[in-house]
Amino acid sequence: MFCCDGSSFGNPGSAGFGVVIRDSNCQVLGAMSGGIGVATNYLAEYYGIMCAVELDVQWGMLKIIIVSDSKYVLTEFAKGRVPWFMKGRWKIATRKLNQIKYQHGDGEANFSADCMAKKGVALAAGVRQIYIGRP
């Protein structure tokens, strides 16, 4: 399970994303924060999901659940409506997966991803911090 969130201080403003990776027992396997530069909350949410799927491929997982507090962004991804500038990356990453499920979620899972996204806001555009285990 990849819990994803995006954050922007200002809209648009300094933006980042966060991802918390959990196993089937909800134990934290790792986390990631990333800086985007200046973007909207909407784009930060997209980047969180995109980078989660790319990390998933790096880690060799074939079946994943993407959890986000943004119903709209989840619906767009589920329908294959990825922003044009991410389409190539999305096709490459998803070709290597057997299954992606999308789930709307609030609460603790989103809280953790939101904390990681806020750390991402402080990072320069393109910088990623990956943590193995709990950060």
Coordinates of N, CA and C in Angstrom, one line a residue:
M1 N 0.8 -1.2 0.0 CA 0.0 0.0 0.0 C 0.9 1.2 0.0
F2 N 0.6 2.1 -0.9 CA 1.4 3.4 -1.1 C 0.4 4.5 -0.7
C3 N 0.6 5.1 0.4 CA -0.2 6.3 0.9 C 0.5 7.5 0.4
C4 N -0.2 8.3 -0.4 CA 0.4 9.4 -1.2 C -0.4 10.7 -0.8
D5 N 0.4 11.8 -0.8 CA -0.2 13.1 -0.5 C 0.7 14.2 -1.2
G6 N 0.1 15.3 -1.5 CA 0.9 16.4 -2.0 C 0.6 17.6 -1.1
S7 N 1.5 18.6 -1.2 CA 1.4 19.8 -0.3 C 1.9 21.0 -1.1
S8 N 1.3 22.1 -0.9 CA 1.8 23.3 -1.5 C 1.6 24.5 -0.5
F9 N 2.6 25.2 -0.2 CA 2.5 26.4 0.7 C 2.3 27.6 -0.2
G10 N 1.0 27.9 -0.4 CA 0.5 28.8 -1.4 C 0.0 28.0 -2.6
N11 N -0.9 28.6 -3.4 CA -1.5 27.8 -4.4 C -1.6 28.6 -5.7
P12 N -0.6 28.7 -6.5 CA 0.7 27.9 -6.5 C 1.6 28.4 -5.5
G13 N 2.6 27.6 -5.1 CA 3.6 27.9 -4.1 C 4.6 26.8 -4.1
S14 N 5.5 26.9 -3.1 CA 6.5 25.8 -2.9 C 5.7 24.5 -2.7
A15 N 6.1 23.5 -3.4 CA 5.3 22.2 -3.4 C 6.2 21.0 -3.2
G16 N 5.6 20.0 -2.6 CA 6.3 18.7 -2.4 C 5.3 17.6 -2.3
F17 N 5.8 16.4 -2.3 CA 4.9 15.2 -2.1 C 5.5 14.3 -1.1
G18 N 4.6 13.4 -0.6 CA 5.1 12.4 0.3 C 4.4 11.1 0.1
V19 N 5.1 10.0 0.4 CA 4.6 8.7 0.2 C 5.0 7.8 1.4
V20 N 4.1 7.1 1.9 CA 4.4 6.1 3.0 C 4.0 4.7 2.5
I21 N 5.0 3.8 2.5 CA 4.8 2.5 2.0 C 4.5 1.5 3.1
R22 N 3.4 0.7 3.0 CA 3.1 -0.2 4.1 C 2.9 -1.6 3.5
D23 N 3.1 -2.6 4.3 CA 2.9 -4.0 3.8 C 1.5 -4.4 4.1
S24 N 1.1 -5.7 3.9 CA -0.2 -6.1 4.1 C -0.7 -6.1 5.5
N25 N 0.2 -6.0 6.5 CA -0.1 -5.9 7.9 C -0.1 -4.4 8.4
C26 N 0.0 -3.5 7.4 CA 0.1 -2.0 7.7 C 1.3 -1.6 8.4
Q27 N 2.4 -2.4 8.4 CA 3.7 -2.0 8.9 C 4.4 -1.1 7.9
V28 N 5.0 -0.1 8.4 CA 5.7 0.8 7.5 C 7.0 0.2 7.0
L29 N 7.1 0.1 5.7 CA 8.3 -0.4 5.0 C 9.3 0.7 4.7
G30 N 8.7 1.9 4.4 CA 9.6 3.0 4.0 C 8.7 4.2 3.7
A31 N 9.4 5.3 3.4 CA 8.7 6.5 3.1 C 9.6 7.3 2.1
M32 N 9.0 8.3 1.4 CA 9.7 9.2 0.5 C 9.1 10.6 0.6
S33 N 10.0 11.6 0.5 CA 9.6 13.0 0.4 C 10.3 13.5 -0.9
G34 N 9.6 14.4 -1.6 CA 10.2 14.9 -2.8 C 9.8 16.4 -3.0
G35 N 10.7 17.1 -3.5 CA 10.5 18.5 -3.8 C 10.0 18.7 -5.3
I36 N 9.1 19.6 -5.5 CA 8.6 19.8 -6.9 C 9.0 21.2 -7.4
G37 N 9.2 22.1 -6.5 CA 9.4 23.5 -6.9 C 8.1 24.3 -6.7
V38 N 7.8 25.2 -7.6 CA 6.5 25.9 -7.5 C 5.4 25.2 -8.3
A39 N 4.4 24.8 -7.6 CA 3.2 24.1 -8.2 C 2.0 24.3 -7.4
T40 N 0.9 23.8 -7.9 CA -0.4 23.8 -7.2 C -0.5 22.6 -6.3
N41 N -1.5 22.6 -5.4 CA -1.8 21.4 -4.6 C -2.2 20.2 -5.5
Y42 N -2.9 20.5 -6.5 CA -3.4 19.5 -7.5 C -2.2 18.8 -8.2
L43 N -1.2 19.5 -8.6 CA -0.1 18.9 -9.3 C 0.7 18.1 -8.3
A44 N 0.8 18.6 -7.0 CA 1.6 17.9 -6.0 C 1.0 16.6 -5.7
E45 N -0.4 16.5 -5.7 CA -1.1 15.2 -5.6 C -0.7 14.2 -6.7
Y46 N -0.7 14.7 -7.9 CA -0.3 13.9 -9.1 C 1.1 13.4 -9.0
Y47 N 2.0 14.3 -8.6 CA 3.4 13.9 -8.5 C 3.6 12.8 -7.4
G48 N 2.8 12.9 -6.3 CA 2.9 11.9 -5.2 C 2.6 10.5 -5.7
I49 N 1.5 10.4 -6.5 CA 1.1 9.1 -7.0 C 2.1 8.6 -8.1
M50 N 2.5 9.5 -9.0 CA 3.5 9.1 -10.0 C 4.8 8.6 -9.4
C51 N 5.3 9.3 -8.5 CA 6.6 8.9 -7.9 C 6.4 7.6 -7.0
A52 N 5.2 7.4 -6.4 CA 5.0 6.2 -5.7 C 5.0 5.0 -6.6
V53 N 4.4 5.1 -7.8 CA 4.4 4.0 -8.7 C 5.8 3.7 -9.2
E54 N 6.6 4.8 -9.5 CA 7.9 4.6 -9.9 C 8.8 3.9 -8.8
L55 N 8.6 4.3 -7.6 CA 9.3 3.6 -6.5 C 8.9 2.2 -6.4
D56 N 7.6 1.9 -6.5 CA 7.1 0.6 -6.5 C 7.8 -0.3 -7.5
V57 N 8.0 0.2 -8.7 CA 8.7 -0.6 -9.8 C 10.1 -0.9 -9.3
Q58 N 10.8 0.2 -8.8 CA 12.2 0.0 -8.3 C 12.2 -1.1 -7.2
W59 N 11.2 -1.2 -6.4 CA 11.2 -2.2 -5.3 C 10.7 -3.5 -5.7
G60 N 10.3 -3.6 -7.0 CA 9.9 -4.9 -7.6 C 8.5 -5.4 -7.1
M61 N 7.6 -4.6 -6.7 CA 6.3 -5.0 -6.3 C 5.4 -5.1 -7.5
L62 N 4.6 -6.1 -7.6 CA 3.7 -6.2 -8.8 C 2.3 -5.9 -8.6
K63 N 1.8 -5.9 -7.4 CA 0.4 -5.6 -7.0 C 0.4 -4.5 -6.0
I64 N -0.2 -3.4 -6.2 CA -0.2 -2.3 -5.2 C -1.6 -1.7 -5.1
I65 N -1.7 -1.0 -4.0 CA -2.9 -0.2 -3.7 C -2.3 1.3 -3.5
I66 N -2.9 2.2 -4.2 CA -2.6 3.6 -4.1 C -3.7 4.2 -3.2
V67 N -3.3 4.9 -2.1 CA -4.2 5.5 -1.2 C -3.9 7.0 -1.3
S68 N -5.0 7.8 -1.5 CA -4.8 9.3 -1.5 C -6.1 9.9 -0.9
D69 N -5.9 11.1 -0.4 CA -7.1 11.9 0.1 C -7.8 12.7 -1.0
S70 N -7.2 12.6 -2.2 CA -7.8 13.3 -3.3 C -8.6 12.4 -4.2
K71 N -9.9 12.4 -4.0 CA -10.8 11.6 -4.8 C -10.7 11.9 -6.3
Y72 N -10.6 13.2 -6.6 CA -10.5 13.6 -8.0 C -9.3 13.0 -8.7
V73 N -8.1 13.2 -8.1 CA -6.9 12.7 -8.7 C -6.9 11.2 -8.8
L74 N -7.4 10.5 -7.8 CA -7.5 9.0 -7.9 C -8.4 8.6 -9.1
T75 N -9.5 9.3 -9.2 CA -10.4 9.0 -10.3 C -9.8 9.2 -11.7
E76 N -9.0 10.3 -11.8 CA -8.3 10.6 -13.0 C -7.3 9.5 -13.4
F77 N -6.5 9.1 -12.4 CA -5.5 8.0 -12.7 C -6.2 6.7 -13.0
A78 N -7.3 6.4 -12.3 CA -8.0 5.1 -12.6 C -8.6 5.1 -14.0
K79 N -9.0 6.2 -14.5 CA -9.5 6.3 -15.9 C -8.4 6.5 -16.9
G80 N -7.2 6.5 -16.5 CA -6.1 6.7 -17.4 C -5.9 8.1 -17.9
R81 N -6.4 9.1 -17.2 CA -6.3 10.5 -17.5 C -5.1 11.1 -16.7
V82 N -3.9 10.8 -17.2 CA -2.7 11.3 -16.6 C -2.3 12.5 -17.3
P83 N -1.8 13.5 -16.6 CA -1.4 14.8 -17.3 C -0.4 14.5 -18.4
W84 N -0.5 15.2 -19.5 CA 0.3 14.9 -20.7 C 1.8 14.8 -20.4
F85 N 2.3 15.7 -19.4 CA 3.8 15.7 -19.2 C 4.2 14.5 -18.3
M86 N 3.2 13.6 -17.8 CA 3.6 12.4 -17.1 C 3.2 11.2 -17.8
K87 N 2.6 11.3 -19.0 CA 2.1 10.1 -19.7 C 3.2 9.1 -20.0
G88 N 4.3 9.5 -20.5 CA 5.4 8.6 -20.8 C 5.9 7.9 -19.6
R89 N 6.2 8.6 -18.5 CA 6.6 8.0 -17.3 C 5.6 7.0 -16.8
W90 N 4.3 7.4 -16.8 CA 3.2 6.5 -16.3 C 3.2 5.2 -17.1
K91 N 3.2 5.3 -18.5 CA 3.2 4.1 -19.3 C 4.3 3.1 -19.0
I92 N 5.5 3.7 -18.9 CA 6.7 2.9 -18.6 C 6.6 2.2 -17.2
A93 N 6.2 2.9 -16.2 CA 6.0 2.3 -14.9 C 4.9 1.3 -14.8
T94 N 3.7 1.6 -15.3 CA 2.6 0.7 -15.1 C 2.7 -0.5 -16.0
R95 N 3.5 -0.5 -17.0 CA 3.7 -1.7 -17.9 C 4.3 -2.8 -17.1
K96 N 5.0 -2.5 -16.0 CA 5.7 -3.5 -15.2 C 4.9 -4.0 -14.0
L97 N 3.7 -3.5 -13.9 CA 2.8 -3.9 -12.8 C 1.7 -4.9 -13.2
N98 N 1.3 -5.8 -12.3 CA 0.2 -6.7 -12.6 C -1.1 -6.0 -12.2
Q99 N -1.1 -5.2 -11.2 CA -2.4 -4.7 -10.7 C -2.2 -3.4 -9.9
I100 N -3.0 -2.4 -10.1 CA -3.1 -1.2 -9.3 C -4.5 -1.0 -8.8
K101 N -4.7 -0.9 -7.6 CA -6.0 -0.5 -7.0 C -5.9 0.9 -6.5
Y102 N -7.0 1.7 -6.6 CA -7.0 3.0 -6.1 C -8.0 3.1 -5.0
Q103 N -7.6 3.7 -3.9 CA -8.5 3.8 -2.7 C -8.4 5.2 -2.1
H104 N -9.6 5.8 -1.8 CA -9.6 7.1 -1.1 C -9.5 6.8 0.4
G105 N -8.6 7.6 1.0 CA -8.4 7.4 2.4 C -8.1 8.7 3.1
D106 N -8.6 8.8 4.3 CA -8.3 9.9 5.2 C -7.7 9.3 6.5
G107 N -7.5 10.0 7.5 CA -7.1 9.5 8.8 C -5.6 9.3 8.9
E108 N -5.2 8.3 9.7 CA -3.8 8.1 10.0 C -2.9 7.9 8.8
A109 N -3.4 7.1 7.8 CA -2.6 6.8 6.7 C -2.3 8.1 5.9
N110 N -3.3 9.0 5.8 CA -3.1 10.2 5.1 C -2.3 11.2 5.9
F111 N -2.4 11.1 7.3 CA -1.7 12.0 8.1 C -0.2 11.8 8.0
S112 N 0.2 10.5 7.9 CA 1.7 10.2 7.7 C 2.2 10.7 6.4
A113 N 1.4 10.5 5.3 CA 1.8 10.9 4.0 C 1.8 12.4 3.9
D114 N 0.9 13.1 4.6 CA 0.9 14.5 4.6 C 2.1 15.1 5.3
C115 N 2.6 14.4 6.4 CA 3.8 14.9 7.1 C 5.0 14.7 6.1
M116 N 5.1 13.7 5.3 CA 6.2 13.5 4.4 C 6.1 14.5 3.3
A117 N 4.8 14.9 2.8 CA 4.7 15.9 1.8 C 5.2 17.2 2.3
K118 N 4.9 17.6 3.5 CA 5.4 18.8 4.1 C 6.9 18.9 4.1
K119 N 7.5 17.7 4.4 CA 9.0 17.7 4.4 C 9.5 17.9 2.9
G120 N 8.7 17.4 2.0 CA 9.1 17.6 0.6 C 9.0 19.0 0.1
V121 N 8.1 19.8 0.7 CA 8.0 21.2 0.3 C 9.4 21.9 0.6
A122 N 10.1 21.5 1.6 CA 11.4 22.1 2.0 C 12.5 21.7 1.1
L123 N 12.3 20.7 0.2 CA 13.3 20.2 -0.7 C 13.3 20.9 -2.0
A124 N 14.5 21.0 -2.6 CA 14.6 21.6 -4.0 C 13.8 20.8 -5.0
A125 N 13.5 21.4 -6.1 CA 12.8 20.6 -7.2 C 13.6 19.5 -7.6
G126 N 13.0 18.3 -7.7 CA 13.7 17.1 -8.2 C 14.5 16.3 -7.1
V127 N 14.6 16.9 -5.9 CA 15.3 16.2 -4.8 C 14.3 15.2 -4.1
R128 N 14.8 14.0 -3.9 CA 14.0 13.0 -3.2 C 14.8 12.5 -2.0
Q129 N 14.0 12.2 -0.9 CA 14.6 11.6 0.2 C 13.8 10.3 0.4
I130 N 14.5 9.1 0.5 CA 13.9 7.9 0.6 C 14.4 7.3 2.0
Y131 N 13.4 6.8 2.8 CA 13.7 6.2 4.1 C 13.3 4.8 4.0
I132 N 14.2 3.9 4.5 CA 13.8 2.5 4.7 C 13.3 2.3 6.1
G133 N 12.2 1.7 6.3 CA 11.6 1.7 7.6 C 10.9 3.0 8.0
R134 N 10.6 3.1 9.3 CA 10.0 4.4 9.7 C 11.0 5.5 9.7
P135 N 10.6 6.7 9.1 CA 11.5 7.8 9.1 C 11.6 8.4 10.5

